[in-house]
PDB file of C-alpha atoms and ligand atoms in Angstrom:
ATOM      1  CA  GLY A 229     -18.960  -7.447 -14.885  1.00 48.00           C
ATOM      2  CA  ASP A 230     -17.428  -8.946 -18.003  1.00 52.00           C
ATOM      3  CA  PHE A 231     -15.310  -5.904 -18.621  1.00 55.00           C
ATOM      4  CA  ASN A 232     -13.702  -6.096 -15.175  1.00 56.00           C
ATOM      5  CA  GLN A 233     -12.721  -9.680 -15.730  1.00 65.00           C
ATOM      6  CA  LYS A 234     -10.722  -8.667 -18.765  1.00 89.00           C
ATOM      7  CA  ILE A 235      -8.431  -6.217 -16.985  1.00 94.00           C
ATOM      8  CA  ASP A 236      -4.863  -7.359 -17.528  1.00 96.00           C
ATOM      9  CA  TYR A 237      -3.042  -4.896 -15.279  1.00 96.00           C
ATOM     10  CA  VAL A 238      -3.747  -2.365 -12.546  1.00 97.00           C
ATOM     11  CA  PHE A 239      -1.085   0.328 -12.266  1.00 98.00           C
ATOM     12  CA  LYS A 240      -1.041   2.516  -9.184  1.00 98.00           C
ATOM     13  CA  VAL A 241       0.399   5.958  -9.882  1.00 98.00           C
ATOM     14  CA  VAL A 242       0.774   8.668  -7.221  1.00 97.00           C
ATOM     15  CA  LEU A 243       0.598  12.422  -7.699  1.00 96.00           C
ATOM     16  CA  ILE A 244       2.919  14.466  -5.486  1.00 95.00           C
ATOM     17  CA  GLY A 245       4.086  18.059  -5.265  1.00 95.00           C
ATOM     18  CA  ASP A 246       3.233  21.250  -3.418  1.00 94.00           C
ATOM     19  CA  SER A 247      -0.312  22.401  -2.809  1.00 93.00           C
ATOM     20  CA  ALA A 248      -2.015  24.342  -5.646  1.00 94.00           C
ATOM     21  CA  VAL A 249       0.304  23.221  -8.457  1.00 97.00           C
ATOM     22  CA  GLY A 250      -2.646  21.551 -10.218  1.00 96.00           C
ATOM     23  CA  LYS A 251      -2.431  17.871  -9.253  1.00 95.00           C
ATOM     24  CA  THR A 252      -6.170  17.488  -8.745  1.00 93.00           C
ATOM     25  CA  GLN A 253      -7.007  19.283 -11.972  1.00 95.00           C
ATOM     26  CA  LEU A 254      -4.524  17.214 -13.976  1.00 97.00           C
ATOM     27  CA  LEU A 255      -6.246  14.115 -12.664  1.00 96.00           C
ATOM     28  CA  ALA A 256      -9.722  15.528 -13.338  1.00 94.00           C
ATOM     29  CA  ARG A 257      -8.641  16.342 -16.885  1.00 96.00           C
ATOM     30  CA  PHE A 258      -7.205  12.905 -17.487  1.00 96.00           C
ATOM     31  CA  ALA A 259      -9.888  10.805 -15.782  1.00 94.00           C
ATOM     32  CA  ARG A 260     -13.027  12.758 -16.713  1.00 89.00           C
ATOM     33  CA  ASN A 261     -11.895  15.484 -19.133  1.00 89.00           C
ATOM     34  CA  GLU A 262     -12.979  18.088 -16.589  1.00 88.00           C
ATOM     35  CA  PHE A 263     -11.397  21.200 -15.135  1.00 89.00           C
ATOM     36  CA  SER A 264     -12.575  23.480 -12.343  1.00 86.00           C
ATOM     37  CA  VAL A 265     -11.235  26.957 -11.641  1.00 82.00           C
ATOM     38  CA  ASP A 266     -12.060  27.060  -7.932  1.00 76.00           C
ATOM     39  CA  SER A 267     -10.890  23.584  -7.078  1.00 69.00           C
ATOM     40  CA  LYS A 268     -10.927  23.143  -3.316  1.00 65.00           C
ATOM     41  CA  ALA A 269      -8.098  21.447  -1.490  1.00 56.00           C
ATOM     42  CA  THR A 270      -8.737  17.803  -2.225  1.00 54.00           C
ATOM     43  CA  ILE A 271     -11.027  16.122   0.251  1.00 56.00           C
ATOM     44  CA  GLY A 272     -12.389  12.615   0.184  1.00 53.00           C
ATOM     45  CA  VAL A 273     -11.681  10.635  -2.951  1.00 58.00           C
ATOM     46  CA  GLU A 274      -8.315   8.955  -2.669  1.00 81.00           C
ATOM     47  CA  PHE A 275      -7.876   7.921  -6.262  1.00 91.00           C
ATOM     48  CA  GLN A 276      -9.540   7.845  -9.644  1.00 93.00           C
ATOM     49  CA  THR A 277      -9.299   5.191 -12.264  1.00 94.00           C
ATOM     50  CA  LYS A 278      -9.238   5.162 -16.006  1.00 95.00           C
ATOM     51  CA  THR A 279      -9.097   2.062 -18.111  1.00 95.00           C
ATOM     52  CA  LEU A 280      -7.154   2.141 -21.343  1.00 94.00           C
ATOM     53  CA  VAL A 281      -5.533  -0.136 -23.869  1.00 94.00           C
ATOM     54  CA  ILE A 282      -1.761  -0.415 -24.127  1.00 96.00           C
ATOM     55  CA  ASP A 283      -0.250  -2.885 -26.566  1.00 94.00           C
ATOM     56  CA  GLN A 284      -3.609  -4.693 -26.800  1.00 93.00           C
ATOM     57  CA  LYS A 285      -3.693  -5.177 -23.038  1.00 95.00           C
ATOM     58  CA  ILE A 286      -6.394  -3.643 -20.860  1.00 95.00           C
ATOM     59  CA  VAL A 287      -4.728  -1.493 -18.234  1.00 96.00           C
ATOM     60  CA  LYS A 288      -6.548   0.108 -15.354  1.00 96.00           C
ATOM     61  CA  ALA A 289      -4.703   3.220 -14.214  1.00 97.00           C
ATOM     62  CA  GLN A 290      -5.382   3.935 -10.550  1.00 97.00           C
ATOM     63  CA  ILE A 291      -4.177   7.482  -9.965  1.00 97.00           C
ATOM     64  CA  TRP A 292      -3.838   8.623  -6.346  1.00 96.00           C
ATOM     65  CA  ASP A 293      -4.203  12.239  -5.327  1.00 93.00           C
ATOM     66  CA  THR A 294      -2.989  13.742  -2.043  1.00 87.00           C
ATOM     67  CA  ALA A 295      -5.818  14.841   0.238  1.00 74.00           C
ATOM     68  CA  GLY A 296      -4.298  18.151   1.314  1.00 71.00           C
ATOM     69  CA  GLN A 297      -1.306  16.404   2.896  1.00 74.00           C
ATOM     70  CA  GLU A 298       1.246  18.318   0.876  1.00 77.00           C
ATOM     71  CA  ARG A 299       3.222  19.543   3.846  1.00 73.00           C
ATOM     72  CA  TYR A 300       6.722  18.147   3.930  1.00 64.00           C
ATOM     73  CA  ARG A 301       6.752  14.556   5.215  1.00 70.00           C
ATOM     74  CA  ALA A 302       2.975  14.546   5.827  1.00 76.00           C
ATOM     75  CA  VAL A 303       2.208  12.084   3.026  1.00 81.00           C
ATOM     76  CA  THR A 304       2.097   8.672   4.641  1.00 81.00           C
ATOM     77  CA  SER A 305       3.896   5.587   3.425  1.00 86.00           C
ATOM     78  CA  ALA A 306       0.503   3.980   2.711  1.00 87.00           C
ATOM     79  CA  TYR A 307       0.107   6.515  -0.069  1.00 91.00           C
ATOM     80  CA  TYR A 308       3.239   5.237  -1.802  1.00 92.00           C
ATOM     81  CA  ARG A 309       2.646   1.542  -1.125  1.00 93.00           C
ATOM     82  CA  GLY A 310       2.380  -0.501  -4.305  1.00 96.00           C
ATOM     83  CA  ALA A 311       2.906   2.507  -6.587  1.00 97.00           C
ATOM     84  CA  VAL A 312       4.590   1.683  -9.883  1.00 98.00           C
ATOM     85  CA  GLY A 313       4.578   5.274 -11.103  1.00 98.00           C
ATOM     86  CA  ALA A 314       4.859   8.768  -9.641  1.00 98.00           C
ATOM     87  CA  MET A 315       4.081  12.165 -11.086  1.00 98.00           C
ATOM     88  CA  LEU A 316       6.071  14.992  -9.509  1.00 98.00           C
ATOM     89  CA  VAL A 317       4.137  18.149 -10.254  1.00 98.00           C
ATOM     90  CA  TYR A 318       5.283  21.764  -9.944  1.00 98.00           C
ATOM     91  CA  ASP A 319       3.681  25.020 -11.060  1.00 98.00           C
ATOM     92  CA  MET A 320       5.913  26.618 -13.687  1.00 98.00           C
ATOM     93  CA  THR A 321       4.812  30.069 -12.481  1.00 98.00           C
ATOM     94  CA  LYS A 322       5.959  29.322  -8.898  1.00 98.00           C
ATOM     95  CA  ARG A 323       9.693  28.846  -8.620  1.00 98.00           C
ATOM     96  CA  GLN A 324       9.396  27.510  -5.075  1.00 98.00           C
ATOM     97  CA  SER A 325       7.219  24.614  -6.196  1.00 98.00           C
ATOM     98  CA  PHE A 326      10.022  23.602  -8.574  1.00 98.00           C
ATOM     99  CA  ASP A 327      12.733  24.087  -5.964  1.00 98.00           C
ATOM    100  CA  HIS A 328      10.795  21.672  -3.728  1.00 97.00           C
ATOM    101  CA  MET A 329      10.961  18.904  -6.322  1.00 98.00           C
ATOM    102  CA  ALA A 330      14.241  17.637  -4.859  1.00 97.00           C
ATOM    103  CA  ARG A 331      12.552  17.125  -1.469  1.00 95.00           C
ATOM    104  CA  TRP A 332       9.581  15.370  -2.986  1.00 95.00           C
ATOM    105  CA  LEU A 333      11.924  13.143  -4.934  1.00 96.00           C
ATOM    106  CA  GLU A 334      13.869  12.302  -1.791  1.00 95.00           C
ATOM    107  CA  GLU A 335      10.657  11.487   0.035  1.00 93.00           C
ATOM    108  CA  LEU A 336       9.512   9.356  -2.874  1.00 94.00           C
ATOM    109  CA  ARG A 337      12.796   7.466  -2.986  1.00 94.00           C
ATOM    110  CA  ASP A 338      12.586   6.852   0.769  1.00 94.00           C
ATOM    111  CA  HIS A 339       9.123   5.312   0.502  1.00 94.00           C
ATOM    112  CA  ALA A 340       8.586   3.861  -2.936  1.00 93.00           C
ATOM    113  CA  ASP A 341       9.836   0.846  -4.827  1.00 93.00           C
ATOM    114  CA  LYS A 342      13.221   1.515  -6.385  1.00 92.00           C
ATOM    115  CA  ASN A 343      11.955   0.647  -9.865  1.00 95.00           C
ATOM    116  CA  ILE A 344       9.149   3.192  -9.754  1.00 97.00           C
ATOM    117  CA  VAL A 345       8.775   5.215 -12.982  1.00 98.00           C
ATOM    118  CA  ILE A 346       8.921   8.928 -12.222  1.00 98.00           C
ATOM    119  CA  MET A 347       7.711  11.811 -14.325  1.00 98.00           C
ATOM    120  CA  LEU A 348       8.442  15.478 -13.642  1.00 98.00           C
ATOM    121  CA  ILE A 349       5.577  17.730 -14.708  1.00 99.00           C
ATOM    122  CA  GLY A 350       5.649  21.509 -15.107  1.00 98.00           C
ATOM    123  CA  ASN A 351       1.977  22.437 -15.040  1.00 98.00           C
ATOM    124  CA  LYS A 352       0.160  25.678 -16.006  1.00 98.00           C
ATOM    125  CA  CYS A 353       1.985  26.185 -19.311  1.00 98.00           C
ATOM    126  CA  ASP A 354      -1.033  28.231 -20.423  1.00 98.00           C
ATOM    127  CA  LEU A 355       0.343  31.014 -18.176  1.00 98.00           C
ATOM    128  CA  GLY A 356       3.421  31.482 -20.358  1.00 89.00           C
ATOM    129  CA  SER A 357       3.946  35.162 -19.540  1.00 95.00           C
ATOM    130  CA  LEU A 358       4.232  34.341 -15.816  1.00 98.00           C
ATOM    131  CA  ARG A 359       6.751  31.565 -16.291  1.00 98.00           C
ATOM    132  CA  ALA A 360       9.275  31.346 -13.417  1.00 98.00           C
ATOM    133  CA  VAL A 361      10.919  28.035 -14.347  1.00 98.00           C
ATOM    134  CA  PRO A 362      12.741  27.832 -17.696  1.00 98.00           C
ATOM    135  CA  THR A 363      12.206  24.572 -19.553  1.00 98.00           C
ATOM    136  CA  GLU A 364      15.982  24.002 -19.572  1.00 98.00           C
ATOM    137  CA  ASP A 365      16.204  24.100 -15.748  1.00 98.00           C
ATOM    138  CA  ALA A 366      13.589  21.376 -15.496  1.00 98.00           C
ATOM    139  CA  GLN A 367      15.142  19.342 -18.302  1.00 98.00           C
ATOM    140  CA  GLU A 368      18.510  19.488 -16.590  1.00 98.00           C
ATOM    141  CA  PHE A 369      17.025  18.357 -13.263  1.00 98.00           C
ATOM    142  CA  ALA A 370      15.082  15.572 -14.973  1.00 98.00           C
ATOM    143  CA  GLN A 371      18.154  14.363 -16.823  1.00 98.00           C
ATOM    144  CA  ARG A 372      20.311  14.385 -13.710  1.00 98.00           C
ATOM    145  CA  GLU A 373      17.694  12.497 -11.685  1.00 97.00           C
ATOM    146  CA  ASN A 374      16.679  10.178 -14.518  1.00 97.00           C
ATOM    147  CA  LEU A 375      13.066  11.330 -14.747  1.00 98.00           C
ATOM    148  CA  PHE A 376      10.732  11.734 -17.677  1.00 98.00           C
ATOM    149  CA  PHE A 377       9.703  15.349 -18.163  1.00 98.00           C
ATOM    150  CA  MET A 378       6.713  17.134 -19.655  1.00 98.00           C
ATOM    151  CA  GLU A 379       5.100  20.577 -19.496  1.00 98.00           C
ATOM    152  CA  THR A 380       1.312  20.559 -19.272  1.00 98.00           C
ATOM    153  CA  SER A 381      -1.798  22.652 -18.883  1.00 98.00           C
ATOM    154  CA  ALA A 382      -4.717  21.039 -17.100  1.00 98.00           C
ATOM    155  CA  LEU A 383      -6.721  24.135 -18.000  1.00 97.00           C
ATOM    156  CA  GLU A 384      -6.161  23.900 -21.746  1.00 98.00           C
ATOM    157  CA  ALA A 385      -5.666  20.116 -21.778  1.00 98.00           C
ATOM    158  CA  THR A 386      -2.180  20.531 -23.227  1.00 98.00           C
ATOM    159  CA  ASN A 387      -0.051  17.363 -23.019  1.00 98.00           C
ATOM    160  CA  VAL A 388      -2.208  15.851 -20.270  1.00 98.00           C
ATOM    161  CA  GLU A 389      -3.205  12.739 -22.183  1.00 97.00           C
ATOM    162  CA  THR A 390       0.344  12.367 -23.539  1.00 97.00           C
ATOM    163  CA  THR A 391       1.848  12.692 -20.071  1.00 98.00           C
ATOM    164  CA  PHE A 392      -0.313   9.976 -18.542  1.00 98.00           C
ATOM    165  CA  LEU A 393       0.086   7.722 -21.579  1.00 97.00           C
ATOM    166  CA  THR A 394       3.858   8.148 -21.485  1.00 98.00           C
ATOM    167  CA  ILE A 395       4.199   7.105 -17.853  1.00 98.00           C
ATOM    168  CA  LEU A 396       1.711   4.233 -18.175  1.00 98.00           C
ATOM    169  CA  THR A 397       3.393   2.933 -21.323  1.00 98.00           C
ATOM    170  CA  GLU A 398       6.795   3.096 -19.654  1.00 98.00           C
ATOM    171  CA  ILE A 399       5.436   1.204 -16.631  1.00 98.00           C
ATOM    172  CA  TYR A 400       4.029  -1.424 -18.983  1.00 98.00           C
ATOM    173  CA  ARG A 401       7.380  -1.632 -20.780  1.00 97.00           C
ATOM    174  CA  ILE A 402       9.397  -2.396 -17.648  1.00 94.00           C
ATOM    175  CA  ILE A 403       7.089  -4.725 -15.713  1.00 90.00           C
TER     176      ILE A 403
HETATM  177  P1  GDP B 565      -3.460  20.840  -6.161  1.00 78.31           P
HETATM  178  O1  GDP B 565      -3.505  21.455  -4.803  1.00 78.31           O
HETATM  179  O2  GDP B 565      -2.047  20.533  -6.594  1.00 78.31           O
HETATM  180  O3  GDP B 565      -4.370  19.647  -6.290  1.00 78.31           O
HETATM  181  O4  GDP B 565      -3.962  21.949  -7.195  1.00 78.31           O
HETATM  182  P2  GDP B 565      -5.417  22.098  -7.884  1.00 78.31           P
HETATM  183  O5  GDP B 565      -5.588  21.089  -8.960  1.00 78.31           O
HETATM  184  O6  GDP B 565      -6.454  22.163  -6.831  1.00 78.31           O
HETATM  185  O7  GDP B 565      -5.254  23.520  -8.594  1.00 78.31           O
HETATM  186  C1  GDP B 565      -4.925  24.679  -7.844  1.00 78.31           C
HETATM  187  C2  GDP B 565      -5.384  25.914  -8.593  1.00 78.31           C
HETATM  188  O8  GDP B 565      -4.661  26.036  -9.829  1.00 78.31           O
HETATM  189  C3  GDP B 565      -6.868  25.890  -8.972  1.00 78.31           C
HETATM  190  O9  GDP B 565      -7.370  27.199  -8.889  1.00 78.31           O
HETATM  191  C4  GDP B 565      -6.857  25.414 -10.409  1.00 78.31           C
HETATM  192  O10 GDP B 565      -7.978  25.859 -11.107  1.00 78.31           O
HETATM  193  C5  GDP B 565      -5.561  26.043 -10.929  1.00 78.31           C
HETATM  194  N1  GDP B 565      -4.960  25.254 -12.019  1.00 78.31           N
HETATM  195  C6  GDP B 565      -4.716  23.931 -12.044  1.00 78.31           C
HETATM  196  N2  GDP B 565      -4.157  23.567 -13.205  1.00 78.31           N
HETATM  197  C7  GDP B 565      -4.023  24.691 -13.944  1.00 78.31           C
HETATM  198  C8  GDP B 565      -3.505  24.969 -15.240  1.00 78.31           C
HETATM  199  O11 GDP B 565      -3.046  24.107 -15.991  1.00 78.31           O
HETATM  200  N3  GDP B 565      -3.537  26.276 -15.645  1.00 78.31           N
HETATM  201  C9  GDP B 565      -4.023  27.280 -14.860  1.00 78.31           C
HETATM  202  N4  GDP B 565      -4.006  28.516 -15.363  1.00 78.31           N
HETATM  203  N5  GDP B 565      -4.528  27.046 -13.636  1.00 78.31           N
HETATM  204  C10 GDP B 565      -4.538  25.775 -13.184  1.00 78.31           C
HETATM  205 MG1   MG B 566      -5.459  18.709  -4.794  1.00 78.31          MG
END
């Protein structure tokens, strides 16, 4: 329709990270303002879109979610193709999911465009008492690897909008 014709940009952004860190729920929160407690391993839908305005331009964010392919090296290169942004998600209550960020980053850098904008996301900040990854550890990693960094809660909708807006705005800034 008329609205479609006015879209100025489509930005493909991929979600990556270990299983159960909250990728699907972050996307559900951003795209539909929904959250589900018993979210099943993602099946079916490859991506969701949300259209927003950045600097008076209409931007369609096309956010891709892994369909249970989180095993190391199981995400195919098709998943990364054309991506201008990547969100590297760990669960701040699961140290291992943070320790795996280096692998995910390596995989991303092997497959994606070298100018891709990357954001490190520590999800589940609502579970503060179970925290296993200090903010400073993540900040240090992000700084060293030149990533944006944010802590979020898909459950409580903390920083979710800000996180997506930050990466999309940065993509817009550099294209
Ligand atoms: P994915 O495998 O990375 O897509 O993870 P999911 O989005 O399916 O989430 C895995 C589990 O963590 C589900 O039980 C979610 O309800 C839960 N979850 C996701 N995000 C949060 C969050 O921000 N806080 C809490 N407490 N639980 C979350
Ligand atoms: Mg999922």
